[in-house]
Coordinates of C-alpha atoms and ligand atoms in Angstrom, one line a residue:
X92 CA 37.3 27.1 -24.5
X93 CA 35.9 23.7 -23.7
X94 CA 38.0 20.5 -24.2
X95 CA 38.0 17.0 -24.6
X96 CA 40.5 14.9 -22.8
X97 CA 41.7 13.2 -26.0
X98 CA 44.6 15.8 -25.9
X99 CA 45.9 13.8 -22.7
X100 CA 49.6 14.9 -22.9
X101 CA 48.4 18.8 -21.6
X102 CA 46.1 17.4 -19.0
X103 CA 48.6 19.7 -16.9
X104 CA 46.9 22.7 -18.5
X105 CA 43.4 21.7 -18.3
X106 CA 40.6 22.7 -15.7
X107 CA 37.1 22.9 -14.7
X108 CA 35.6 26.0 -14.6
X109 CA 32.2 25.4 -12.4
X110 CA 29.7 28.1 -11.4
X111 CA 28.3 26.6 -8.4
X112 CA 25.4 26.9 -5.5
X113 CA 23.4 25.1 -8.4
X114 CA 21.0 21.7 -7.5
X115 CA 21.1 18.8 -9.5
X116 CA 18.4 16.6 -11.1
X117 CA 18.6 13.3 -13.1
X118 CA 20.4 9.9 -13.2
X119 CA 24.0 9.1 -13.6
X120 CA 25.7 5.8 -15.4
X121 CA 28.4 4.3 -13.3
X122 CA 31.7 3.1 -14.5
X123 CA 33.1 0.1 -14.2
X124 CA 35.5 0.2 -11.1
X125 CA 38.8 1.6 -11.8
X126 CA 40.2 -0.4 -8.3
X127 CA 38.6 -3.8 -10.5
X128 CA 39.8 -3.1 -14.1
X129 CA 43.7 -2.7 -12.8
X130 CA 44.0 -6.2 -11.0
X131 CA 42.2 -7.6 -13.6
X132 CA 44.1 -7.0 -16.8
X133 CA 47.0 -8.2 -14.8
X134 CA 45.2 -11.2 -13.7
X135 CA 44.8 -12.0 -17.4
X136 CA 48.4 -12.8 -17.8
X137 CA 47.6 -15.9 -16.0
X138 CA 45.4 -17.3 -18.7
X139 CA 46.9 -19.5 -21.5
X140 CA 43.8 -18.3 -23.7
X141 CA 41.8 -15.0 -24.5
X142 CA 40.1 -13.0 -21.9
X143 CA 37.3 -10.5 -22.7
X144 CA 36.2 -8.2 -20.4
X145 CA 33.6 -5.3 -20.3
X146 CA 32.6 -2.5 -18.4
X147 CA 36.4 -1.4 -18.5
X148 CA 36.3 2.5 -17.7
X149 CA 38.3 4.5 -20.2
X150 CA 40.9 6.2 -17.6
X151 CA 44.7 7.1 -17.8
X152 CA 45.7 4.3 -15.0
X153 CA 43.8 1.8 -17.2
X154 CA 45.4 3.3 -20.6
X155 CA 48.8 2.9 -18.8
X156 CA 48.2 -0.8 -17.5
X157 CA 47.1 -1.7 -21.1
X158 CA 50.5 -0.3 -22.5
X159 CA 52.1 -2.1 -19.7
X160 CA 50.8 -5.8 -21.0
X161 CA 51.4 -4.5 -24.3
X162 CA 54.7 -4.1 -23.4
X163 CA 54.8 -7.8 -22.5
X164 CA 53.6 -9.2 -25.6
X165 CA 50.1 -9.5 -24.8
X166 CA 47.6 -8.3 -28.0
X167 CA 44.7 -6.1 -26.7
X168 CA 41.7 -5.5 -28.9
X169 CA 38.9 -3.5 -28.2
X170 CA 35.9 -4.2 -30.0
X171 CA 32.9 -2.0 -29.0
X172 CA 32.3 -2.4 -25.1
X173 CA 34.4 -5.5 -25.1
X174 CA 38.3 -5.6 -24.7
X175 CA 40.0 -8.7 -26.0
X176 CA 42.6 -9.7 -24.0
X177 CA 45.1 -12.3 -25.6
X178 CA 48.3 -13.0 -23.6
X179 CA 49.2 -16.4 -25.3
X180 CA 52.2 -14.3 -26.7
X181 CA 53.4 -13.4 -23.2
X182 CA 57.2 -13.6 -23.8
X183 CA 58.3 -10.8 -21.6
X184 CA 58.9 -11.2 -17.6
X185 CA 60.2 -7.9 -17.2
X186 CA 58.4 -4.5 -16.8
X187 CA 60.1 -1.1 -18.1
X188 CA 60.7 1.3 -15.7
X189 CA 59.2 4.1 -17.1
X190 CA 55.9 2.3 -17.7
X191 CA 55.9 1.0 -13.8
X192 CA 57.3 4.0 -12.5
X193 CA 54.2 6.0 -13.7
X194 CA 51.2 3.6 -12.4
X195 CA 51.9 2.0 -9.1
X196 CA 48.8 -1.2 -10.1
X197 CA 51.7 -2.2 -12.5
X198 CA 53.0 -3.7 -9.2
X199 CA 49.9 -6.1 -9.9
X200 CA 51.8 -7.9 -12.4
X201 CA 54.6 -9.7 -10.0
X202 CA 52.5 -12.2 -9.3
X203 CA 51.3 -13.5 -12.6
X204 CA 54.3 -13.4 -13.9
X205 CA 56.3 -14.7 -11.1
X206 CA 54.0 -18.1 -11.2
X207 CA 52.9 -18.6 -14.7
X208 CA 56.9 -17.7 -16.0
X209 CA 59.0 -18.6 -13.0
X210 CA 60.1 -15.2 -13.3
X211 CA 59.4 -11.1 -12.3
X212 CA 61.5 -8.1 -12.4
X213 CA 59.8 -4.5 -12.2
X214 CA 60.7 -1.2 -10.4
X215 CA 60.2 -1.1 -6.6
X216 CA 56.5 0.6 -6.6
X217 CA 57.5 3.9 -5.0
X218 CA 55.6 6.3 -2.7
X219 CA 52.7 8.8 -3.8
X220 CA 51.2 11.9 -2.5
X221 CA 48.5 9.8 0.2
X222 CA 51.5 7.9 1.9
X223 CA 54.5 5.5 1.7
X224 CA 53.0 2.8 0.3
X225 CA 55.0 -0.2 1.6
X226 CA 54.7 -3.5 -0.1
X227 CA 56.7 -5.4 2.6
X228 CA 53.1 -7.7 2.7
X229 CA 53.5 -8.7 -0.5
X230 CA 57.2 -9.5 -0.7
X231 CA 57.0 -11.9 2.4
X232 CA 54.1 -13.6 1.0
X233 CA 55.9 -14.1 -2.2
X234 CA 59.0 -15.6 0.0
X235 CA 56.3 -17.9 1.7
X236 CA 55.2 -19.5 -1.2
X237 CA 58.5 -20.3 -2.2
X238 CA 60.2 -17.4 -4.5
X239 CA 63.8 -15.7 -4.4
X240 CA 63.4 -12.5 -4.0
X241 CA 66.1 -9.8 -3.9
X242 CA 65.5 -5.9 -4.1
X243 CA 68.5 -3.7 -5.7
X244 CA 68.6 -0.5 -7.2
X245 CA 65.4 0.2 -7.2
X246 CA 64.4 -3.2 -8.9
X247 CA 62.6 -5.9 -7.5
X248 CA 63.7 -9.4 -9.0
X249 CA 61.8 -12.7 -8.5
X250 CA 62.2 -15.8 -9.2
X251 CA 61.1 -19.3 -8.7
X252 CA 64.8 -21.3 -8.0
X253 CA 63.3 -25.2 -7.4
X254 CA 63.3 -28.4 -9.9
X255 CA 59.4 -28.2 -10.4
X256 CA 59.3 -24.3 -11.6
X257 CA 56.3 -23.8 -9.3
X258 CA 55.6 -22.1 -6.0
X259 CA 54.7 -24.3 -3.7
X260 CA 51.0 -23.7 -1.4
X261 CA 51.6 -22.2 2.7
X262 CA 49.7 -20.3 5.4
X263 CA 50.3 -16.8 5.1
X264 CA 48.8 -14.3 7.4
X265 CA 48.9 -10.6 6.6
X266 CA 50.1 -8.0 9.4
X267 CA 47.6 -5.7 7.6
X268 CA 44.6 -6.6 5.6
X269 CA 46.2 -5.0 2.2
X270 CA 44.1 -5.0 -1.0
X271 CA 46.9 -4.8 -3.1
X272 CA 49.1 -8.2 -1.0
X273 CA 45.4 -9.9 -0.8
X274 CA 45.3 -9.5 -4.6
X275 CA 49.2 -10.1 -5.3
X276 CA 49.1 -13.2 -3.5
X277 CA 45.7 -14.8 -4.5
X278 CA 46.9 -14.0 -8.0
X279 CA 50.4 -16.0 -7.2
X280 CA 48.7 -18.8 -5.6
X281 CA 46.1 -20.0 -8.9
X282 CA 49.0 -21.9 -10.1
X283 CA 51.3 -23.1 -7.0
X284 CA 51.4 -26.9 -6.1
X285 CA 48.9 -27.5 -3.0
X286 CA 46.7 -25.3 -0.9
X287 CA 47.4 -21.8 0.3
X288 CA 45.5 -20.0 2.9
X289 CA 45.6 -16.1 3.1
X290 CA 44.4 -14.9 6.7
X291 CA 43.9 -11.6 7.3
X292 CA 42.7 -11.0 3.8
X293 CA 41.6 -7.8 2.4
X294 CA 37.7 -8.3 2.0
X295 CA 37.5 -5.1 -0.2
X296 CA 34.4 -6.0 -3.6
X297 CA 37.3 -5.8 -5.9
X298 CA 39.1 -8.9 -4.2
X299 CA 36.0 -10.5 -4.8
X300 CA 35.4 -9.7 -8.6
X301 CA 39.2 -10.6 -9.1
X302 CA 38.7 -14.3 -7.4
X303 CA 35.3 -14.4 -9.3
X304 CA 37.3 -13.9 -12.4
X305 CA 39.8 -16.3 -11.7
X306 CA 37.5 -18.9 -10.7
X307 CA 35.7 -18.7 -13.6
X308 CA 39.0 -19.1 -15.6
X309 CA 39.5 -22.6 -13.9
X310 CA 41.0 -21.5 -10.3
X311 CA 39.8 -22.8 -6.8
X312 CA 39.4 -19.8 -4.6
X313 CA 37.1 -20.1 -1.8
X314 CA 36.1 -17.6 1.4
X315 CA 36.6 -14.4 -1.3
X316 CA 35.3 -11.3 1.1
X317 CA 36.2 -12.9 4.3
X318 CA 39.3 -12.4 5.6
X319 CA 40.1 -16.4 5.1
X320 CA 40.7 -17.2 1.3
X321 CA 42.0 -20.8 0.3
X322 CA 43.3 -21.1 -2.4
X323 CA 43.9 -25.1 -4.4
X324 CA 46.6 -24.4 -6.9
X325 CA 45.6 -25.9 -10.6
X326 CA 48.2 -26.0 -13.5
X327 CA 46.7 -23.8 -15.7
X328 CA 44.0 -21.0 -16.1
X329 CA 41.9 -20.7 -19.2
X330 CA 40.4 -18.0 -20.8
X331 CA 37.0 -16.5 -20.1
X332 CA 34.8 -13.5 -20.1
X333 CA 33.7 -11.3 -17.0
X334 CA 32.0 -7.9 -16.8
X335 CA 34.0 -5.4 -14.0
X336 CA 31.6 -4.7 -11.1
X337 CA 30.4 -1.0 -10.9
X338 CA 32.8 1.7 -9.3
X339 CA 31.6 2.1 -5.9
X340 CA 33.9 5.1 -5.2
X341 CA 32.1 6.8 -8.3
X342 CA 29.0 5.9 -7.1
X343 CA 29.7 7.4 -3.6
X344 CA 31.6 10.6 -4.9
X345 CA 28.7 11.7 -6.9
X346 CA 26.5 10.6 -3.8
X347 CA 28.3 13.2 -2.2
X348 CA 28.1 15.5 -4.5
X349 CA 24.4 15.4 -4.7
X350 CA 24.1 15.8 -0.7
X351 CA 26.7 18.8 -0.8
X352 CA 24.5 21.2 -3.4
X353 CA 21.1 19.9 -2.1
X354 CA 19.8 17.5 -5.2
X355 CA 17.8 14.7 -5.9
X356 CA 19.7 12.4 -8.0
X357 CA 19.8 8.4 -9.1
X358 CA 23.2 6.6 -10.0
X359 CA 23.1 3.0 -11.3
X360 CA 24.4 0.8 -11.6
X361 CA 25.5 0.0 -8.7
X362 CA 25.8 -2.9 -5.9
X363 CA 24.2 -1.5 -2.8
X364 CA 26.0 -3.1 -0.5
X365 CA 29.1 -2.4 -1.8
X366 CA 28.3 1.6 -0.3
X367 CA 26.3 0.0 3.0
X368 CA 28.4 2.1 5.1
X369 CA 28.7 5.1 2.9
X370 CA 25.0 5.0 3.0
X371 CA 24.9 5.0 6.1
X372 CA 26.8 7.9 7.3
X373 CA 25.1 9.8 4.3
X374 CA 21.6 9.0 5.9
X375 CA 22.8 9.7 9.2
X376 CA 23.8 13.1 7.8
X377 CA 20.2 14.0 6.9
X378 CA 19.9 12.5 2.9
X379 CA 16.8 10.5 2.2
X380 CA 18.6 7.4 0.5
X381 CA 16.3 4.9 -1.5
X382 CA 17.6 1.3 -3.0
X383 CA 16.0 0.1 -5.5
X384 CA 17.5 -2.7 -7.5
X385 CA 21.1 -1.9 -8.8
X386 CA 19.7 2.1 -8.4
X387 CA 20.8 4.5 -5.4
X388 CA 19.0 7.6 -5.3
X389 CA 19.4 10.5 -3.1
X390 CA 17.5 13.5 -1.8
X391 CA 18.8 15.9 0.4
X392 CA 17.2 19.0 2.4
X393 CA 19.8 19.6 5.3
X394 CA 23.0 18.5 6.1
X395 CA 24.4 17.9 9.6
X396 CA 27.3 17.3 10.7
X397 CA 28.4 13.2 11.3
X398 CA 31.8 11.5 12.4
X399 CA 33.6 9.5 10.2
X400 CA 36.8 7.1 10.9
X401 CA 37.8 5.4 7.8
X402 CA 38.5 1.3 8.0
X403 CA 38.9 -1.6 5.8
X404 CA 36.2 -2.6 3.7
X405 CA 33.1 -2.8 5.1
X406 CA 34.6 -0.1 6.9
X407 CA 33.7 3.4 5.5
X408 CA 36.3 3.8 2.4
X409 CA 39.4 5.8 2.7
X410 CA 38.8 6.8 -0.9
X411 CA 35.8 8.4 0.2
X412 CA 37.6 11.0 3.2
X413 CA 38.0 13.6 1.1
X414 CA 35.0 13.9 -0.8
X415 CA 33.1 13.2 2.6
X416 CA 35.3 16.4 4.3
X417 CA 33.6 18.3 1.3
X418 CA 30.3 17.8 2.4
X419 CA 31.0 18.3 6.4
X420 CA 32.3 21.6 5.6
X421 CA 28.8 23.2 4.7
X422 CA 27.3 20.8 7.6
X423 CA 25.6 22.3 10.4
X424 CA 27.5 21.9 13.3
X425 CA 30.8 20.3 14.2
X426 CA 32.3 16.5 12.8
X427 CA 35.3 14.8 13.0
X428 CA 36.9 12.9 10.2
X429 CA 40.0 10.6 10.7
X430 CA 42.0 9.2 7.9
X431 CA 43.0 5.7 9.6
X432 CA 44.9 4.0 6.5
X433 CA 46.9 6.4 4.7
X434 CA 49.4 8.4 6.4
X435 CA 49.2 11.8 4.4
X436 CA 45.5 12.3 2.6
X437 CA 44.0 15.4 4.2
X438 CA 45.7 18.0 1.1
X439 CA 42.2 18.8 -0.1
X440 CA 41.9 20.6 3.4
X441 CA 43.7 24.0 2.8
X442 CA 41.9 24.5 -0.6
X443 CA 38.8 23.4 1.4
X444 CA 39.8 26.5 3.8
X445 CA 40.9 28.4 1.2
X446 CA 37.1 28.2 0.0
X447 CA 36.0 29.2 3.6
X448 CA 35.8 26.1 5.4
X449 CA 36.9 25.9 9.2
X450 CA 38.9 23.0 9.5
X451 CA 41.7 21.9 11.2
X452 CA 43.9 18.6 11.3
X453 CA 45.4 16.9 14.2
X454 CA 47.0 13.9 13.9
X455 CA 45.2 12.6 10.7
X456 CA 41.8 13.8 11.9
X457 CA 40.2 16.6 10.6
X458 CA 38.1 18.8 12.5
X459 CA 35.4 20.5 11.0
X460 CA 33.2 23.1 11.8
X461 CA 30.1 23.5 9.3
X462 CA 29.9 26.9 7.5
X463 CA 27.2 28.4 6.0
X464 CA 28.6 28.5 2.4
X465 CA 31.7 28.2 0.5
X466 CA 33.2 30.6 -2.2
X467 CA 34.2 29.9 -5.3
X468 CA 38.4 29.9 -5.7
X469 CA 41.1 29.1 -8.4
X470 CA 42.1 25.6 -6.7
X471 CA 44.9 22.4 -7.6
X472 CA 43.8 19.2 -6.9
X473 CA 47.0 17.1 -5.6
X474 CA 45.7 13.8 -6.1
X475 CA 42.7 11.8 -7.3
X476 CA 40.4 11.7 -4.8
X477 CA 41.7 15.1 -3.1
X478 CA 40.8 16.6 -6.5
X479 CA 37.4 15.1 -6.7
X480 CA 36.9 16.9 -2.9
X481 CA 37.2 20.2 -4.1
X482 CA 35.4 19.8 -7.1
X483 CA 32.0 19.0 -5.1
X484 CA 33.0 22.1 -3.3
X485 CA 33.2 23.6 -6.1
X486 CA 29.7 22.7 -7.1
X487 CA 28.7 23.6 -3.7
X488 CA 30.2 27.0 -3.6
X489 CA 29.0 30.1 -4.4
X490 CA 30.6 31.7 -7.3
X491 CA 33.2 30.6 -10.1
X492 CA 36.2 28.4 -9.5
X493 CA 38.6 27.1 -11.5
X494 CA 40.0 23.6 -10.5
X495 CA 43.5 22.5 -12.0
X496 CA 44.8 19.5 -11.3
X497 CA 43.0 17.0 -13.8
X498 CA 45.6 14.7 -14.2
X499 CA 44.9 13.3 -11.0
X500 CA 41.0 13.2 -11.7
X501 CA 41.2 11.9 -15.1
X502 CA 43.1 8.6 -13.6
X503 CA 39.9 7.7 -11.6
X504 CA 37.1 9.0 -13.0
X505 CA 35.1 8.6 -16.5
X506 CA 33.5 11.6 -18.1
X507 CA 33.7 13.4 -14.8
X508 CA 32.4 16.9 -15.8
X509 CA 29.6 15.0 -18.6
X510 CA 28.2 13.4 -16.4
X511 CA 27.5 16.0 -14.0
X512 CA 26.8 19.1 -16.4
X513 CA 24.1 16.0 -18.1
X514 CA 22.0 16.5 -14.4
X515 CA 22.6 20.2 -14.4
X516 CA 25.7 21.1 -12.8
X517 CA 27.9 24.6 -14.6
X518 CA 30.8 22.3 -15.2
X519 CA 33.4 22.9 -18.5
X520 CA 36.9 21.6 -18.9
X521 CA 39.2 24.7 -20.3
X522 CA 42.5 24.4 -21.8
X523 CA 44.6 27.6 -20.0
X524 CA 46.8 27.8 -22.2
X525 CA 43.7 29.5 -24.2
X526 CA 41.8 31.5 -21.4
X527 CA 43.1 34.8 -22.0
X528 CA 44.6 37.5 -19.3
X529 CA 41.2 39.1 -19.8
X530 CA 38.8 35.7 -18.6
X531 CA 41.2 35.3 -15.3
X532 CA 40.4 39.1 -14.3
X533 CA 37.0 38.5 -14.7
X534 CA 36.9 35.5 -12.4
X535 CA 38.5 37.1 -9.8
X536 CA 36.4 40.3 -10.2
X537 CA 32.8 38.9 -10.2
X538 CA 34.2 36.5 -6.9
X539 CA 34.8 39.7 -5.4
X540 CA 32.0 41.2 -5.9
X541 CA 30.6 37.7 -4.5
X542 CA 32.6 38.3 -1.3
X543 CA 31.6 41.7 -0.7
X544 CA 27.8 40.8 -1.0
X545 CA 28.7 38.2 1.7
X546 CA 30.3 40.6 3.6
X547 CA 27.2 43.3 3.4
Ligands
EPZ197 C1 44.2 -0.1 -2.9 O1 45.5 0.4 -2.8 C2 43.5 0.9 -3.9 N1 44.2 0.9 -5.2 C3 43.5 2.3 -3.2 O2 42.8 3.1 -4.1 C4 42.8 2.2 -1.9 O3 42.8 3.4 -1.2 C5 43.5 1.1 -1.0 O4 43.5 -0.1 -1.7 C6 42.7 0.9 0.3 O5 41.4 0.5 0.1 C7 44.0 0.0 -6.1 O6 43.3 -1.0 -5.8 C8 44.7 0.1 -7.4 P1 46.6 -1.3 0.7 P2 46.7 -0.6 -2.0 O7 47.7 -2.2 0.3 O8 46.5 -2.0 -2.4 C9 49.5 -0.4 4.3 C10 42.3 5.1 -5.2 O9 42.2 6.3 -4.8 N2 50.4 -1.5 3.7 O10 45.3 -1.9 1.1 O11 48.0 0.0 -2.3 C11 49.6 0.8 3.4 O12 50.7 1.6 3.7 C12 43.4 4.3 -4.6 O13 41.6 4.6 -6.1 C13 51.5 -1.9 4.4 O14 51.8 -1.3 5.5 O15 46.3 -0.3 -0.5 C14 48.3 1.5 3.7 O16 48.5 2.2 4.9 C15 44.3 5.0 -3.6 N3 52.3 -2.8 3.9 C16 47.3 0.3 4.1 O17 48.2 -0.8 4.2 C17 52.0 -3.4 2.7 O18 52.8 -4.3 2.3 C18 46.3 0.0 2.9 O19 47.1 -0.3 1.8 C19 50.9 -3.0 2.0 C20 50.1 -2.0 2.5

């Protein structure tokens, strides 16, 4: 039975099925970026007027922000591709924990609140799947621009304890250059008294749209993409309308998937050099990569095996590891992949193997030698981008899978499965609480009867 998402609440029971070893052919529309869209809509809670943005992807992390301003008292309108953003009702300085406890972006709204309200209490962000995720960066540069912070049971509480209600501008230089404390603290800055300069900044594209945003909304940010940003603190932000830049983790997942099953596709829109080194290694790998405009297309004959070590942007993305891992394990010859920002996101690798990859993982780098072809399995993605690994394996692989897991995928990517079946791909979403006893034997039969032709 083939699904829509609408019915979110049994994402849990949905998969893809994908009959794959099949080429693709055609052009694909890219999203707005997901990474964008989050610190955006929390940035609008700095404005004292409407905000309208487009290009917002329709995701579950971007339904659950929207929920989360909701919560606040900010009115959200969509009206066709535009959503109309109007927090001059923003009454509310405290999140509730359920909403912040299920989207970790949420922690995006501390610093909005914190300067525009002189107040901020939401649940410590906690861990997830990929690592720890600290947020000690954020808290000191909070502290250095002039907030009382304390953190108790769970709960971080903020607030701005001087005569004038305002943060007040400092240096601050991150230990790490953290998206999230780059955006936090850009965001908290707008509307301090006097200059602040962030060193060590992240230089990531979606620091950049956020402080293009926010200077078009009356704020003074300068050096956005380096890893100096000053920022002259105004007394208040107005409204304004911005389009989100295209998602470049999109773009370079289905980049990947195009290289893994041998196809000739376009994606656009995108910003080229948003991908340069995703490019790159995919061109060093054997594609045939041609930019044209705000259009990336890619051919590819052969792949070979390439090394990857994941960085900071303009680094190669750590968002793009695990797709990447997908396409080294049909690679001829052997690559190394290491993981260098978060501590735990190699799980796609055993349903890689589990496929018939040879990989193994040592110290947070993978190492890969290149089979000849993978076999369709009945796999669970275990986060976001893990998922989106082994469904391009999928697509590679010979035979039927079945990929649970879509809860993760559905948080980061729009019309996953449309937008490859439109270029060719075998690609349904089932609900399996309707595939019958009967449809599972058959999978596992005819993948059998794959395996033993391999075996002949
Ligand atoms: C953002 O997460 C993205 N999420 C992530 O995308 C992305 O992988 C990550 O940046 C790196 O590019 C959003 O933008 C919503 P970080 P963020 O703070 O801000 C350490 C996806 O798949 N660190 O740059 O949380 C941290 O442990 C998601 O779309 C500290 O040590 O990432 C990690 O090792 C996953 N202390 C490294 O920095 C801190 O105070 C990078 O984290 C903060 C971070």
């Amino acid at each position: 039975m083939v699904c829509d998402r609408e019915n979110k609440s049994d994402l849990k029971f949905q998969n893809f099925k994908i009959n794959g070893n099949r080429s693709l052919k055609g052009q694909i529309k890219i999203s707005g970026a997901k990474n964008s869209s989050l610190v955006l809509l929390a940035a609008s809670l700095l404005s004292d007027e409407t905000i309208t943005l487009t290009n917002v992807p329709n995701l579950t992390d971007i339904d659950k922000m929207k929920n989360i301003l909701k919560s606040l008292g900010v009115l959200l309108k969509s009206e066709g591709e535009d959503l109309v953003i109007s927090p001059q009702n923003l009454h509310l300085c405290e999140l509730p924990y359920e909403l912040v406890n299920g989207l970790r972006a949420s922690f995006f709204c501390i610093g909005p609140l914190l300067t525009k309200l002189g107040e901020a209490t939401l649940a410590l962000p906690g861990g997830c799947k990929i690592g720890e995720r600290p947020i000690e960066e954020h808290i000191k540069g909070l502290k250095a621009l002039g907030a009382e912070i304390i953190i108790e049971d769970s709960l971080v509480k903020a607030r701005i304890n001087n005569n004038e209600q305002r943060l007040k501008g400092t240096n601050i230089k991150l230990n790490c250059p953290s998206v999230g404390a780059t955006e936090t603290l850009i965001m908290a800055s707008t509307l301090a008294k006097g200059r602040t300069i962030i060193e060590n900044a992240a230089r990531e594209p979606e620091v950049q749209d956020l402080c293009f945003m926010l200077n078009k909304m009356g704020a003074n940010i300068y050096g956005a993409g380096q890893s100096k940003i000053i920022i002259e603190g105004v007394t208040k932000l107005k409204g304004c309308s911005h389009k989100v830049i295209p998602d470049r983790i999109e773009a370079g997942t289905f980049l990947i998937a195009a290289a893994s099953t041998f196809s000739s596709i376009t994606v656009s829109p995108v910003i080229p050099n948003h991908l340069d080194s995703v490019i790159e290694k995919l061109r060093e790998s054997g594609s045939k990569i041609t930019i044209n405009g705000n259009s990336i297309s890619i051919k590819t004959n052969s792949i070979k095996a390439v090394n990857i070590q994941t960085a900071p942007f303009p680094g190669f993305p750590t968002d793009l590891q695990a797709p990447f891992t997908a396409l080294m394990s049909i690679a001829n010859g052997q690559s190394k992949i290491s993981e260098t920002i978060f501590e735990n996101r190699m799980s796609h690798i055993k349903s890689l193997n589990q496929m018939g990859a040879s990989i193994v993982v040592e110290d947070n780098t993978a190492l890969i030698n290149g089979v000849e072809f993978l076999n369709g399995q009945s796999l669970k993605g275990q986060d976001l981008r893990s998922s989106a690994a082994i469904t391009i394996a999928a697509l590679a692989a010979k035979g039927i899978s079945r990929i649970e897991g879509l809860e993760h995928l559905d948080r980061g990517y729009e019309n996953f499965e449309n937008k490859l079946s439109n270029i060719g791909a075998e690609i349904s979403r089932e609900n399996a609480k309707n595939i019958n006893h009967e449809s599972k034997l058959s999978l596992d039969k005819s993948n059998k009867q794959t395996k033993n032709y391999q075996a002949a």
